[in-house]
Coordinates of C-alpha atoms in Angstrom, one line a residue:
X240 CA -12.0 -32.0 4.7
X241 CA -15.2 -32.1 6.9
X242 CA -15.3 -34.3 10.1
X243 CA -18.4 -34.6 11.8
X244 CA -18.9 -34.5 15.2
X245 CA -19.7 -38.8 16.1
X246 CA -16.5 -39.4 13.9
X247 CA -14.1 -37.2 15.8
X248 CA -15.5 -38.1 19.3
X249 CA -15.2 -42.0 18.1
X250 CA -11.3 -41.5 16.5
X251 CA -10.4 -39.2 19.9
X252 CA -11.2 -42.2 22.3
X253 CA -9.9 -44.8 20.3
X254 CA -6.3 -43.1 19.7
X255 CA -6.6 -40.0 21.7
X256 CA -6.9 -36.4 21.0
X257 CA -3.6 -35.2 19.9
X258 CA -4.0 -38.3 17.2
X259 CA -7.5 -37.4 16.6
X260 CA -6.2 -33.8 15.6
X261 CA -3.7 -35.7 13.6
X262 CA -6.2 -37.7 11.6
X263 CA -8.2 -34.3 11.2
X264 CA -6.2 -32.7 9.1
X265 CA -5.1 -35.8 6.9
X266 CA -6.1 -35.5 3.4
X267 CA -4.8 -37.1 -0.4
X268 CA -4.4 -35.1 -2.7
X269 CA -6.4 -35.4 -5.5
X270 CA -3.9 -34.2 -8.2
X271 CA -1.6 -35.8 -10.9
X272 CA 2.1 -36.1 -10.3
X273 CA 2.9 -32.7 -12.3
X274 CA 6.6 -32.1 -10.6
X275 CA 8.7 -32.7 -13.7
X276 CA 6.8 -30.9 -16.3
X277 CA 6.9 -27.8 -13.6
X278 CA 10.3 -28.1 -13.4
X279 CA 11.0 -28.2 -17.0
X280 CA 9.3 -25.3 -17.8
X281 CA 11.1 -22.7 -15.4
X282 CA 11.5 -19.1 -16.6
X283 CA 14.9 -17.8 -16.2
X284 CA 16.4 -14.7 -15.9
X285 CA 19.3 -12.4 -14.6
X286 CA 19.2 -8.9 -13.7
X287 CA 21.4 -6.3 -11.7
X288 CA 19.2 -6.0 -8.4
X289 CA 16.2 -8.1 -7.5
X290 CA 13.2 -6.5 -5.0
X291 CA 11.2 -8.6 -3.7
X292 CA 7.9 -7.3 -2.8
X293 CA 5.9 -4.3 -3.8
X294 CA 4.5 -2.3 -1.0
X295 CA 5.7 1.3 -0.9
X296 CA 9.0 0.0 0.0
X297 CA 9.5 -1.8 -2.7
X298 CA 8.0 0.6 -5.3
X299 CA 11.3 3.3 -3.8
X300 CA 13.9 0.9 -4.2
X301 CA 13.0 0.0 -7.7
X302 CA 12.6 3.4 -8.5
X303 CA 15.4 4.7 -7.2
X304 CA 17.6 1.6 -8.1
X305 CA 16.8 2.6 -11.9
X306 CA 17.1 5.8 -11.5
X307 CA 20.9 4.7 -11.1
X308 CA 21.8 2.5 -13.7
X309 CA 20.5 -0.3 -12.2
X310 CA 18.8 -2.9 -14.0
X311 CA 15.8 -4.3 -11.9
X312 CA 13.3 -6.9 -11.6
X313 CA 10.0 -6.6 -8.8
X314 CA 8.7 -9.4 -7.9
X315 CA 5.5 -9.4 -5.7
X316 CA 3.4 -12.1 -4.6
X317 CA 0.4 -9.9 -5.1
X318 CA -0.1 -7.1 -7.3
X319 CA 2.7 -3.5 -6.9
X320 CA 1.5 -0.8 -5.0
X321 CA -1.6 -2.8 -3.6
X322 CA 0.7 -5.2 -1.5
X323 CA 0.8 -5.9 2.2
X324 CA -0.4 -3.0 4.2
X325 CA 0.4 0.0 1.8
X326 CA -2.9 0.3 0.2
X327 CA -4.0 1.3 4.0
X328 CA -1.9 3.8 5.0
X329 CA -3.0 7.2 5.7
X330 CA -0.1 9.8 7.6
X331 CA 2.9 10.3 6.1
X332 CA 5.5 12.2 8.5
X333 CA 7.7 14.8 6.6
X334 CA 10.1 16.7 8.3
X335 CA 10.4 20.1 7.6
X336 CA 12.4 22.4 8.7
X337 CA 10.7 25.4 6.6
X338 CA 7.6 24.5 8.6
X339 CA 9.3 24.7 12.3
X340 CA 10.4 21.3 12.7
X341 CA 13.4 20.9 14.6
X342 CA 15.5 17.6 14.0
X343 CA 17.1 17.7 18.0
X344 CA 13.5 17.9 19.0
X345 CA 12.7 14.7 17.0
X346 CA 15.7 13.3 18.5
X347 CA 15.0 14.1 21.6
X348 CA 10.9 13.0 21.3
X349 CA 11.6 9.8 19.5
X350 CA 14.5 8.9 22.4
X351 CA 11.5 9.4 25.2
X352 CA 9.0 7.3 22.9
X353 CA 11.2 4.7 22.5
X354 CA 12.9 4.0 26.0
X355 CA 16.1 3.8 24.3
X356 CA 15.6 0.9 22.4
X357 CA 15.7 2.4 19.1
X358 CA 18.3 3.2 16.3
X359 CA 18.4 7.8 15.4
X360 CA 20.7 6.5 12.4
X361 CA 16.8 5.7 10.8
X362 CA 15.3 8.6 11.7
X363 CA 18.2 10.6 10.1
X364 CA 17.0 8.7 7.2
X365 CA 13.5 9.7 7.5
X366 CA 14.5 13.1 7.3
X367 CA 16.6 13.4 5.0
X368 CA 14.7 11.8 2.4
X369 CA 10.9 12.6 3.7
X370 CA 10.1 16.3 2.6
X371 CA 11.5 14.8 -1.1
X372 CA 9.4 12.1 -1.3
X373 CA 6.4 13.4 -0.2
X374 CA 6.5 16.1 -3.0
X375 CA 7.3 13.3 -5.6
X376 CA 4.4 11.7 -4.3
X377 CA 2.3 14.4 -4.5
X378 CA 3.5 15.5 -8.2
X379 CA 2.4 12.0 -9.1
X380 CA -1.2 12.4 -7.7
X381 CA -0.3 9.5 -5.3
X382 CA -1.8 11.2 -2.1
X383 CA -4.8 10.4 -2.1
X384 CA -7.1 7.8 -1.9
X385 CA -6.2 4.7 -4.1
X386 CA -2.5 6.0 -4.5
X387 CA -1.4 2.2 -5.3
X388 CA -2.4 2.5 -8.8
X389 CA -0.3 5.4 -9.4
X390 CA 2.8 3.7 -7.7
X391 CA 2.3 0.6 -9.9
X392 CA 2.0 2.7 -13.3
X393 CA 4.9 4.6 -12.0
X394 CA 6.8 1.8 -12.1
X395 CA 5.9 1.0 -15.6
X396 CA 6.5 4.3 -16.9
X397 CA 10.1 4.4 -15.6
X398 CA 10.6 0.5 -17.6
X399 CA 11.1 -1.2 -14.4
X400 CA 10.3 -4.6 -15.1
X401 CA 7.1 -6.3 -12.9
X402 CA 6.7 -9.9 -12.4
X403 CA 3.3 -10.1 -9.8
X404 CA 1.5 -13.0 -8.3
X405 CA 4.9 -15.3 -7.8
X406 CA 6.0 -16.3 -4.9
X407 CA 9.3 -16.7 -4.1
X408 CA 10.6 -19.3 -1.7
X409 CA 13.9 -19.2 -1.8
X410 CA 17.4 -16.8 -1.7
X411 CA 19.9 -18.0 -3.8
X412 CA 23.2 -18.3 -1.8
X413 CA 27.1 -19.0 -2.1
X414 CA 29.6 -18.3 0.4
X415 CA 28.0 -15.5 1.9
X416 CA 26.9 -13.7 -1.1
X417 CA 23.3 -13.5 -2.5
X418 CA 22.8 -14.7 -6.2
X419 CA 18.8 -14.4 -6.6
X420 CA 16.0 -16.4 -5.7
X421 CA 13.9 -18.8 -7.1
X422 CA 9.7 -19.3 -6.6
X423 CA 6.9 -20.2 -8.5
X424 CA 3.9 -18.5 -10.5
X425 CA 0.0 -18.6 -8.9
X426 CA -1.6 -18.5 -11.7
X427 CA 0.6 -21.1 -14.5
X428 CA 2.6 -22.8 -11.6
X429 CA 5.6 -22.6 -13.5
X430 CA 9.3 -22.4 -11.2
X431 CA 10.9 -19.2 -11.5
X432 CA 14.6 -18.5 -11.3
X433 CA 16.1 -14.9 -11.2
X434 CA 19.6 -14.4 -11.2
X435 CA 21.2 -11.3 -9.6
X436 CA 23.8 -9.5 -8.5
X437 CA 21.8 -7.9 -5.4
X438 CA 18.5 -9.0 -3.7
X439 CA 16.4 -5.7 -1.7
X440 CA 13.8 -7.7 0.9
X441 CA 11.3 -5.7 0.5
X442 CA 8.5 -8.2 2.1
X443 CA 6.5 -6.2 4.8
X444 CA 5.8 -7.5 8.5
X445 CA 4.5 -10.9 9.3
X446 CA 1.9 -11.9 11.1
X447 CA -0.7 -15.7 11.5
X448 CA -3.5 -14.8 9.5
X449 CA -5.6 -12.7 11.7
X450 CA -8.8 -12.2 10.8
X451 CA -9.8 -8.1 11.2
X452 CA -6.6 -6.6 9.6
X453 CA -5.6 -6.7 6.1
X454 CA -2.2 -9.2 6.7
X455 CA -3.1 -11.9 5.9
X456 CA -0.6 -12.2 2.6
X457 CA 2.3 -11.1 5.2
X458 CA 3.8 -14.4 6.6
X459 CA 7.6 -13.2 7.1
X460 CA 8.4 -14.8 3.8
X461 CA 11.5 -12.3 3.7
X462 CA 12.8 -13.0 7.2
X463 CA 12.7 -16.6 6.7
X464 CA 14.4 -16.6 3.1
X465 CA 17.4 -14.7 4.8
X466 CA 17.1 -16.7 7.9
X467 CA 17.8 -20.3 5.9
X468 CA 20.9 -18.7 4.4
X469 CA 22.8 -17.2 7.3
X470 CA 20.7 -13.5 7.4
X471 CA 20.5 -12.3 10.8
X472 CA 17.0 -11.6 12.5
X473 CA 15.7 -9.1 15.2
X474 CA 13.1 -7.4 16.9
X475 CA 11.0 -10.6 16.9
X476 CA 9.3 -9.7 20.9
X477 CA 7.8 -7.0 20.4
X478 CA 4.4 -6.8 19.1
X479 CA 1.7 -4.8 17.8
X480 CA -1.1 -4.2 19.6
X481 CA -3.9 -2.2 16.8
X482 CA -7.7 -2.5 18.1
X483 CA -10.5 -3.3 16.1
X484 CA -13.8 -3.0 17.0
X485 CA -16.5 -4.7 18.9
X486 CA -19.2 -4.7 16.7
X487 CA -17.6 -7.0 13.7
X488 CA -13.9 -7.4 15.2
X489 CA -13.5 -10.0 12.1
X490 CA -14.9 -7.9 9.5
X491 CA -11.6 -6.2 8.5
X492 CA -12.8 -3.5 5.8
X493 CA -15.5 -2.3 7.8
X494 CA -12.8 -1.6 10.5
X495 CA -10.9 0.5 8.7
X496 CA -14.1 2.5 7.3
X497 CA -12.3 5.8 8.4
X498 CA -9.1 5.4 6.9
X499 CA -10.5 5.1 3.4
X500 CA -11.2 9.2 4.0
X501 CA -8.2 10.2 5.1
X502 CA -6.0 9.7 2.2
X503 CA -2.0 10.7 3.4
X504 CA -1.2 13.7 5.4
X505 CA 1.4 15.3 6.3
X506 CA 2.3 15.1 10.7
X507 CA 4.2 17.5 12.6
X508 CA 6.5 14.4 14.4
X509 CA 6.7 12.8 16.7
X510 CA 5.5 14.3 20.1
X511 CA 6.8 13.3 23.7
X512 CA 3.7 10.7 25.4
X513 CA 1.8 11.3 22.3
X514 CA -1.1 9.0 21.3
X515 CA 0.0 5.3 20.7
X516 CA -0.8 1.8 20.8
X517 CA 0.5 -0.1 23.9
X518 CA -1.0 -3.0 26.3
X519 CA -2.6 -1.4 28.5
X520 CA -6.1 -2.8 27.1
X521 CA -4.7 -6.1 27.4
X522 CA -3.3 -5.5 31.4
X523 CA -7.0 -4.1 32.1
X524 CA -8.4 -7.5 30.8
X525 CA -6.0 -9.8 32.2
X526 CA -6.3 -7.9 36.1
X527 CA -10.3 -9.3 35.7
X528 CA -11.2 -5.8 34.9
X529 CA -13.6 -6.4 32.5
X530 CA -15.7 -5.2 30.2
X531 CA -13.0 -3.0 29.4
X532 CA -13.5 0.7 28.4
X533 CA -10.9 2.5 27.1
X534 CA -11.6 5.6 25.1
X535 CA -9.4 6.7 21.7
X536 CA -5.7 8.2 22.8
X537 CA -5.8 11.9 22.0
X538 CA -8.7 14.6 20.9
X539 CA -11.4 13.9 19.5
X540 CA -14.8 15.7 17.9
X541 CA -17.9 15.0 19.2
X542 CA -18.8 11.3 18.8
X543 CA -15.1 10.6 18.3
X544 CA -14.8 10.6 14.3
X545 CA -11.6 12.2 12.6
X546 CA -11.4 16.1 12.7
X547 CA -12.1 18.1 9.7
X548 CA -8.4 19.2 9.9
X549 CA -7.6 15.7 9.5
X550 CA -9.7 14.3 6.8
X551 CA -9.0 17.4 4.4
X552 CA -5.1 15.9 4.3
X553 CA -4.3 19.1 5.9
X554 CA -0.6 19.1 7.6
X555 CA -1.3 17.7 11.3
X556 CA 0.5 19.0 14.3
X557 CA -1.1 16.7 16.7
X558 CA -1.5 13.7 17.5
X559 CA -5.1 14.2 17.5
X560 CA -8.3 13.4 17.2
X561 CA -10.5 10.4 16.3
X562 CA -10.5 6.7 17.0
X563 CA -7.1 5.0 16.5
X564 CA -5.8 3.8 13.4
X565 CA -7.7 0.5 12.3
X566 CA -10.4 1.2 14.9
X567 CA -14.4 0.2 14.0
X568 CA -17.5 0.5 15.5
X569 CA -17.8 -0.5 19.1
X570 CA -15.4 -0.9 22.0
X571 CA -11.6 -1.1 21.4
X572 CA -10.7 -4.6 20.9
X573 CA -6.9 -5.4 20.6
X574 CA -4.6 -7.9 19.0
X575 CA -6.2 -7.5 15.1
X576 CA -3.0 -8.0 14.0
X577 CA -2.4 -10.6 16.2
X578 CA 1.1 -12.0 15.4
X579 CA 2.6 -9.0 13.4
X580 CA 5.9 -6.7 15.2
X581 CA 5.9 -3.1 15.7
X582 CA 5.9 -1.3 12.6
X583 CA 10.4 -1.5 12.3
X584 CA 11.2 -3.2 14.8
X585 CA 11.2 -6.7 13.6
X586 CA 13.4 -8.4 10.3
X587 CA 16.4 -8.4 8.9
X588 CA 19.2 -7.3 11.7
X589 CA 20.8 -4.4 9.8
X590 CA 24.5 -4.1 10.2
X591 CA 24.8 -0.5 9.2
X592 CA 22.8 2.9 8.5
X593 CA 22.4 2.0 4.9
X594 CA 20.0 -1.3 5.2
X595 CA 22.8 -3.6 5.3
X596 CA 22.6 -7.3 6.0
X597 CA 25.2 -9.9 7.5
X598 CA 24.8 -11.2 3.7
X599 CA 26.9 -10.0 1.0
X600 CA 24.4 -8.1 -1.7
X601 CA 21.2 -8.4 0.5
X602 CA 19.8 -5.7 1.3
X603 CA 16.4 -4.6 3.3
X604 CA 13.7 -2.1 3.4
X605 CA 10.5 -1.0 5.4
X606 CA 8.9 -3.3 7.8
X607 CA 11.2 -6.7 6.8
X608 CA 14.1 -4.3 8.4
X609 CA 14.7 -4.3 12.5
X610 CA 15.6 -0.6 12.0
X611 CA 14.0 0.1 14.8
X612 CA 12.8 3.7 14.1
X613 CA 10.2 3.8 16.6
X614 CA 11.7 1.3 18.9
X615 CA 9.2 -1.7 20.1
X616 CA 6.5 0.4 20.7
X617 CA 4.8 2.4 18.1
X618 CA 3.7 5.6 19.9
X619 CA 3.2 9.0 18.7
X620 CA 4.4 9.1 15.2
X621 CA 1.4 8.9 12.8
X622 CA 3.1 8.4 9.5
X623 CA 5.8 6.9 10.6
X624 CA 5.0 3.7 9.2
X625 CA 4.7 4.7 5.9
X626 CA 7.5 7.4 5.4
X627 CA 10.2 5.1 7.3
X628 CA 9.1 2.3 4.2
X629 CA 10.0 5.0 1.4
X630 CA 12.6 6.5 3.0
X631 CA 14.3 3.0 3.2
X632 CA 13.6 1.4 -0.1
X633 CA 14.5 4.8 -1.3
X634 CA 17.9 4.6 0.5
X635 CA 18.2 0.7 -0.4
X636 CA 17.8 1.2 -3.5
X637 CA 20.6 3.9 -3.9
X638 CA 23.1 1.8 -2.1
X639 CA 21.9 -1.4 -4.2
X640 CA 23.0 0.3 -7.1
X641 CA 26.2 1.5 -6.0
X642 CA 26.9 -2.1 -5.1
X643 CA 26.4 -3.5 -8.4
X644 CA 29.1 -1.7 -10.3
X645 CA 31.8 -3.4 -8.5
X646 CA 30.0 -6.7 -7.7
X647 CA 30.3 -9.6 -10.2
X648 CA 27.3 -11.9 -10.8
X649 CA 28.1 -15.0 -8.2
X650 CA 27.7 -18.9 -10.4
X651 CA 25.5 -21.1 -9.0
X652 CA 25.6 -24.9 -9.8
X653 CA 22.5 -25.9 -11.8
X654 CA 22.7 -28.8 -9.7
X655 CA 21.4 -26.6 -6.4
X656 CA 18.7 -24.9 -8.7
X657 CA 17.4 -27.9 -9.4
X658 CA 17.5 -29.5 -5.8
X659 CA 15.9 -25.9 -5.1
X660 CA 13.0 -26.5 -7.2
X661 CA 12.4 -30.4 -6.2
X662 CA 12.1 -28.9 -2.3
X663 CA 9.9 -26.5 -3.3
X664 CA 7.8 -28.7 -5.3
X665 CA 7.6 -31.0 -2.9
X666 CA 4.3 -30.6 -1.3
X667 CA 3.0 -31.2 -4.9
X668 CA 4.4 -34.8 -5.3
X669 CA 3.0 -36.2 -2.1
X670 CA 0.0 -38.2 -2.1
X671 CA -1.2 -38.1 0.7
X672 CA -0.4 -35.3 3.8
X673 CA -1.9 -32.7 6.3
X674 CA -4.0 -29.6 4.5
X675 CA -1.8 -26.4 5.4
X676 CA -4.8 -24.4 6.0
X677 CA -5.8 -26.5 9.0
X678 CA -1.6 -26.8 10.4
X679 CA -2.2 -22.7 10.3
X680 CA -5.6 -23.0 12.8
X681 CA -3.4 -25.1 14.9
X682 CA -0.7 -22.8 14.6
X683 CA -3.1 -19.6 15.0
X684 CA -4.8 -21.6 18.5
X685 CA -1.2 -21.8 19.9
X686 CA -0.3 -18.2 18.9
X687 CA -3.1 -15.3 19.3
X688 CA -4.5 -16.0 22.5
X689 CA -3.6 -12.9 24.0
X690 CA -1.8 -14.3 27.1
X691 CA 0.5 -15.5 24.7
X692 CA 2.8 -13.4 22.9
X693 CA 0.9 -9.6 24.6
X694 CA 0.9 -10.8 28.2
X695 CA 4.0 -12.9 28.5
X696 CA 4.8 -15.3 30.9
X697 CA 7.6 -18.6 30.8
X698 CA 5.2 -21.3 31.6
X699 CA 2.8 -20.2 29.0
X700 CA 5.2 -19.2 26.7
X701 CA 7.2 -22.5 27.0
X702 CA 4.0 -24.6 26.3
X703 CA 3.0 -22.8 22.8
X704 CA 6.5 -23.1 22.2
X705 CA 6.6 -27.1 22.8
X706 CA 3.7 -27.0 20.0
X707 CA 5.3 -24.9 17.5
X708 CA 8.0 -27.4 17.5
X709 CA 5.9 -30.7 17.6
X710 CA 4.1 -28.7 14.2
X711 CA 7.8 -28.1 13.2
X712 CA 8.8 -31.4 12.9
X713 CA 5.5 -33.6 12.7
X714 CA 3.8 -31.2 9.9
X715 CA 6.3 -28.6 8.1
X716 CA 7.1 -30.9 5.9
X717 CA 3.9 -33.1 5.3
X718 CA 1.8 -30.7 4.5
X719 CA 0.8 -31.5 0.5
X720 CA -0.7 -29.3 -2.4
X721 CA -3.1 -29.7 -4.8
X722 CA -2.7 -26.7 -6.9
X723 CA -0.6 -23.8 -7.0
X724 CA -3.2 -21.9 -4.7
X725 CA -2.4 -25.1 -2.0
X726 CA 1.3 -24.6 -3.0
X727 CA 1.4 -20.9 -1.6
X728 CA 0.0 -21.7 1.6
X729 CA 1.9 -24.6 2.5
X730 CA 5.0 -22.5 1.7
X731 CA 3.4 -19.4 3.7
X732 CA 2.3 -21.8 6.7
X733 CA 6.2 -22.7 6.9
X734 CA 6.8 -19.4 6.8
X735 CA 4.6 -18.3 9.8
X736 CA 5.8 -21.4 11.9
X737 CA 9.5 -20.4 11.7
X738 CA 8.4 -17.1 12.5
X739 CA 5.9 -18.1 15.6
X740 CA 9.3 -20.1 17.0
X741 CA 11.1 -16.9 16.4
X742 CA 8.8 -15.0 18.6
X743 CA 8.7 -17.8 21.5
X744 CA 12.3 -18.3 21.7
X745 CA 12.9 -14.3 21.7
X746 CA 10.1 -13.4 23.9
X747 CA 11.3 -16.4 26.5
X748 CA 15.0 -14.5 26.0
X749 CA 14.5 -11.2 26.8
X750 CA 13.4 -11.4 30.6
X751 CA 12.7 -7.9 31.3
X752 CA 9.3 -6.0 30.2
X753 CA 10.0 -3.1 27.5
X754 CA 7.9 -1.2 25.1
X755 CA 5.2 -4.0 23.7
X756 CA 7.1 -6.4 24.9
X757 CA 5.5 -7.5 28.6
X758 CA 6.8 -10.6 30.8
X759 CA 4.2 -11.1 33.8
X760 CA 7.1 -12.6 35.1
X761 CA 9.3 -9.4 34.6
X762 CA 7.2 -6.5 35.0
X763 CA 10.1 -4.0 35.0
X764 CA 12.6 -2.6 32.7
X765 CA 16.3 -3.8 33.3
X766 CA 18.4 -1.4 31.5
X767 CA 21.7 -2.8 33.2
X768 CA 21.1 -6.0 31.0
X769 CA 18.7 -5.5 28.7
X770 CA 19.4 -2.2 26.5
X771 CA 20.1 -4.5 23.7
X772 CA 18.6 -6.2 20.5
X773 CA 17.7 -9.9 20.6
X774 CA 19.7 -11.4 17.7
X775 CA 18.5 -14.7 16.0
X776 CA 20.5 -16.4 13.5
X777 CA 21.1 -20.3 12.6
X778 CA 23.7 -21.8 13.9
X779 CA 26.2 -24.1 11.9
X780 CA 23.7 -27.7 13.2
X781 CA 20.9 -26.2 11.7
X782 CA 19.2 -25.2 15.5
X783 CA 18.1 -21.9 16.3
X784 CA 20.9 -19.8 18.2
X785 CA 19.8 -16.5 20.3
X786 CA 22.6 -13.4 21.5
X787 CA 22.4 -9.9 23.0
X788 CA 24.0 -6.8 21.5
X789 CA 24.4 -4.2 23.1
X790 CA 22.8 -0.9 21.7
X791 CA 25.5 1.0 22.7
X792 CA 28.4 -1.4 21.7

């Protein structure tokens, strides 16, 4: 909807500017009442174990799931193997002890990276199943350039069924025990409702829609889904700090130019104080510092472009060289991402080594699990990103399996599929209600200012929260769709507003400073009280409930 200039200025002094706003984004919608006929003609199914979401995560679980006796279903709101920031990765860390590296040195290196705040259970994982998958990887031709192709007819080959553009909305739930899900197709708009005996969240990171990094499909649809049904959340502070550059900071492919060279390598591990992505650009700025210039972390070759060493895929043992990961043209820029966590650190709270959840069956994988295998700051372990993804859905999927044998398929009432489905359809039926795209610039205004959720403070931090609720309860539900395009996004928006009050309510909680989490207020690290996780979960009135646990208890 376009509102001119006269027309906004005249509606703002006649009922103010928050009603103004209001009016703004108030539109009909256009489209027939189609709710009953899309109900009607669900597609239903029932499988062993359901992954949602096919990034490299997702691709191991199914695989290995399978390769089990499991029968499995992936679902992916986008196309398998080209999903949420997979198609963009280019390090993969092995461990390998044929090749010198020494797992109490990891320990050791990830423990100083980390400030403590980090679980070695997950970089056990890492590796123990690392070297392996890499050399599956590599007998499948998927290390180089384009690998998602090769991961999606992968999946084919091995008969793993693929259901892609669908989003699912929805966990299916009954006395703590996770039944399936149910969501809707982009493209026919039809409900979907898949039956299982175990669910692997498999979703990726969330972030609000930034423009300059390729996120902008990842909207915590996994954490929220768990959330609604009891699933515990964590990690939700800390958050990631990648640059873009100057030049065209909005121009996201251009920005990641260099990567497309790279293809995946292989890392030597993580190094003590190696290169990393923190604040300090953002401390520089806020101290009035500014233009700021800050050049790449580590070595680099003459004008700063990857080494040779690098781009041939050779195995790394630096940190090295070049611009850092995402980085264009121009100065260094941060908050591209603005919104997403630390690669691990944020999602599902996991209440084991195995990817675990507090819910019976669910299980999670990559970066929808607070593993925490780099802690909340991301420094020093190129790779990391992607190998901890396989190495979990790998693992998930193993322990998925074993779960199934002994787990019977849990009956849910048609009665709540059907009440699942009307909610979901909702948006569709209204004839009038707010477009989601413009609730998400008003959610994006409160959110990515840098001095928001990167340089922390309670005042500031209190007052985005006050919006995030008044969007909570005056738009969530009021936002309508015209098609199954609208459908997604008002769905995704709800999404990224649960998560936004999620990050609020966390950062506001933890009052100390650690990794990329920095409170203006609380410069300094407080291990006495604050060597812990920041839980979230939903309490039994339906509000938001925050504890501590301890690390170490």
């Amino acid at each position: 909807m376009y509102v001119n200039r006269r027309a906004f200025i005249k509606g703002a002094l006649g009922i103010g500017v928050a009603g103004a706003a209001i009016a703004a984004g108030l539109i009909k919608n256009r489209s027939p009442k189609e709710i009953s006929q899309l109900m009607e003609n669900a597609l239903e199914q029932e499988t062993d174990i359901l992954v949602i979401g096919g990034g490299i995560a997702g691709v191991f679980a199914a695989l290995r799931a399978s390769r089990n006796g499991a029968k499995v279903v992936l679902v992916d709101k986008g196309s398998v193997g080209r999903s949420g920031q997979t198609p963009f990765a280019n390090g993969f860390a092995v461990f390998d002890e044929s090749n010198g590296d020494d797992r109490a040195t990891w320990h050791k290196n990830m423990a100083t990276n980390t400030e403590g705040i980090h679980r070695p259970e997950y970089l056990d994982l890492l590796m123990d199943y690392s070297k392996e998958i890499y050399e599956e990887m590599k007998s499948w031709g998927a290390t180089k350039v384009g690998f998602g192709k090769v991961l999606r007819e992968k999946i084919h080959s091995e008969g793993i069924q693929i259901i892609e553009r669908t989003m699912l909305t929805t966990l299916l739930e009954k006395d703590g025990k996770v039944a399936g899900a149910v969501g809707f197709k982009l493209d026919s708009e039809k409900a979907i409702v898949i039956k299982a005996k175990s669910v692997i969240l498999c979703t990726g990171a969330g972030a609000f829609k930034p423009n300059g990094f390729q996120v902008r499909s990842l909207t915590s649809d996994g954490d929220v889904m768990a959330y609604r049904i009891g699933g515990k959340i964590s990690g939700k502070e800390f958050v990631d700090t990648h640059f873009t550059g100057s030049d065209n900071p909005g121009y996201c492919w251009g920005n990641w130019k260099n990567q497309w060279k790279t293809g995946i390598m292989k890392v030597g591990g993580p190094e003590a104080n190696g290169m990393g992505l923190d604040l300090n650009i953002y401390h520089s700025a806020h101290a009035a510092n500014i233009p700021v210039t800050m050049g790449p972390p580590g070595k680099s070759d003459g004008e700063g472009t990857p080494s040779e060493k690098e781009n041939s895929g050779e195995k790394s043992t630096g940190m090295g060289g070049g611009k850092p990961p995402g980085m264009g043209d121009g100065d260094p820029i941060g908050g591209s991402t603005a919104g997403m966590g630390v690669h691990k650190s944020e999602g599902l709270f996991p209440t084991d080594a195995k990817c675990g959840t507090n819910i019976e069956g669910l299980f999670a994988a990559g970066d929808c699990l607070s593993s925490m295998l780099v802690g909340g700051k991301y420094v020093g372990v190129i790779g990391f990103a992607l190998s901890g993804s396989a190495t979990q859905g790998a693992l998930a999927g193993e322990v998925g399996a074993e779960y199934i044998k002994t787990a019977d398929m849990v009956k849910i009432d048609d009665s709540i599929i059907k009440a699942v489905k009307e909610e979901m359809f909702a948006p569709r039926q209204l004839e009038k209600g707010y477009d989601p795209s413009w609730v998400t610039q008003m959610l994006k205004f409160n959110t990515i200012p840098y001095y928001v959720l990167y340089i922390k403070k309670e005042d500031r931090l209190k007052a985005a929260l006050k919006n995030i609720e008044f969007f909570r309860d005056h738009f969530a539900d009021k936002m309508m769709a015209s098609d199954a395009h609208e459908l997604r996004l008002v769905h995704e928006t709800r999404n990224m507003l649960l998560n936004a009050e999620m990050k609020l309510k966390a950062s506001l909680f933890r009052t100390e400073s650690r990794g990329n989490h920095y409170r203006e207020d609380y410069p300094k690290t407080n291990d006495n009280d604050w060597l812990a996780w920041v839980v979230i979960e939903k309490g039994k009135d339906g509000s938001m409930k925050l504890s501590k646990v301890p690390v170490n208890g």
